[in-house]
XYZ file of C-alpha atoms in Angstrom:
85
model
C 60.176 62.937 23.670
C 60.283 59.379 24.789
C 57.979 58.291 27.600
C 60.898 57.488 29.931
C 62.390 60.957 29.484
C 59.014 62.606 30.102
C 58.379 60.530 33.233
C 61.886 61.323 34.538
C 61.151 65.035 34.101
C 57.764 64.659 35.841
C 59.299 62.800 38.801
C 62.092 65.358 39.148
C 59.565 68.217 39.143
C 57.335 66.420 41.670
C 60.341 65.908 43.957
C 61.199 69.609 43.844
C 57.623 70.803 44.395
C 56.955 68.238 47.137
C 60.062 69.359 49.015
C 58.708 72.914 48.994
C 55.271 71.753 50.171
C 56.872 69.779 53.017
C 58.976 72.795 54.056
C 55.849 74.986 54.116
C 53.976 72.375 56.154
C 51.336 71.676 53.494
C 52.135 67.942 53.505
C 54.160 65.651 55.755
C 55.680 63.389 53.107
C 55.472 62.393 49.456
C 56.687 58.912 48.540
C 56.868 57.398 45.074
C 55.192 53.981 45.132
C 55.385 53.120 41.427
C 56.316 54.647 38.084
C 52.971 56.398 37.924
C 51.782 57.030 41.493
C 52.711 58.582 44.826
C 51.570 58.252 48.426
C 50.923 61.580 50.131
C 50.850 61.864 53.926
C 49.213 64.964 55.351
C 47.948 66.152 58.696
C 44.340 67.279 58.821
C 43.036 69.242 61.806
C 39.931 67.762 63.378
C 36.829 69.947 63.185
C 35.881 69.196 66.794
C 37.715 71.118 69.495
C 39.982 69.195 71.801
C 40.720 66.320 69.435
C 44.145 65.725 67.917
C 44.956 66.127 64.254
C 44.327 63.179 61.972
C 46.923 61.791 59.594
C 45.525 61.099 56.124
C 47.121 59.031 53.377
C 46.208 59.610 49.732
C 47.374 57.748 46.644
C 47.534 59.954 43.573
C 48.693 59.570 39.973
C 51.954 61.298 39.078
C 50.400 63.625 36.474
C 47.609 64.668 38.853
C 50.078 65.240 41.669
C 52.254 67.403 39.435
C 49.218 69.550 38.585
C 48.185 69.844 42.250
C 51.680 70.722 43.482
C 52.104 73.302 40.703
C 48.763 74.862 41.648
C 49.726 74.943 45.319
C 53.086 76.568 44.565
C 51.445 79.206 42.349
C 48.838 79.936 45.005
C 51.535 80.363 47.656
C 53.462 82.732 45.372
C 50.360 84.825 44.715
C 49.608 84.998 48.449
C 53.150 86.235 49.107
C 52.842 88.823 46.355
C 49.537 90.081 47.841
C 51.091 90.286 51.319
C 53.895 92.491 49.996
C 51.476 95.003 48.450
C-alpha cells in the first residue's frame, strides 16, 4: 500500500474511534493538526476536593493515537461484556 492510502485509512479510523471516545466522555475533542499528529483535549478531575476540573491538551502522533483509541475501545467493550455477565 502506498503511504497516502495507509495514512488516509489511519485518519479515518482515528476519526471514528475519537467520535466514540467523545460520546462516552473520555475526551472532549480530537483535532488533526498535521498529517502525522493530533491535539487531544480532555478534562481531568483535580485530586483536591472543591477545585474545578482541569483541561489538559496533549499532542500525540497519529499511529500512537490510533493504538490508544483502539485500546480504549477494546477496554470499554470488555467492561460492557463483564457487566452483562
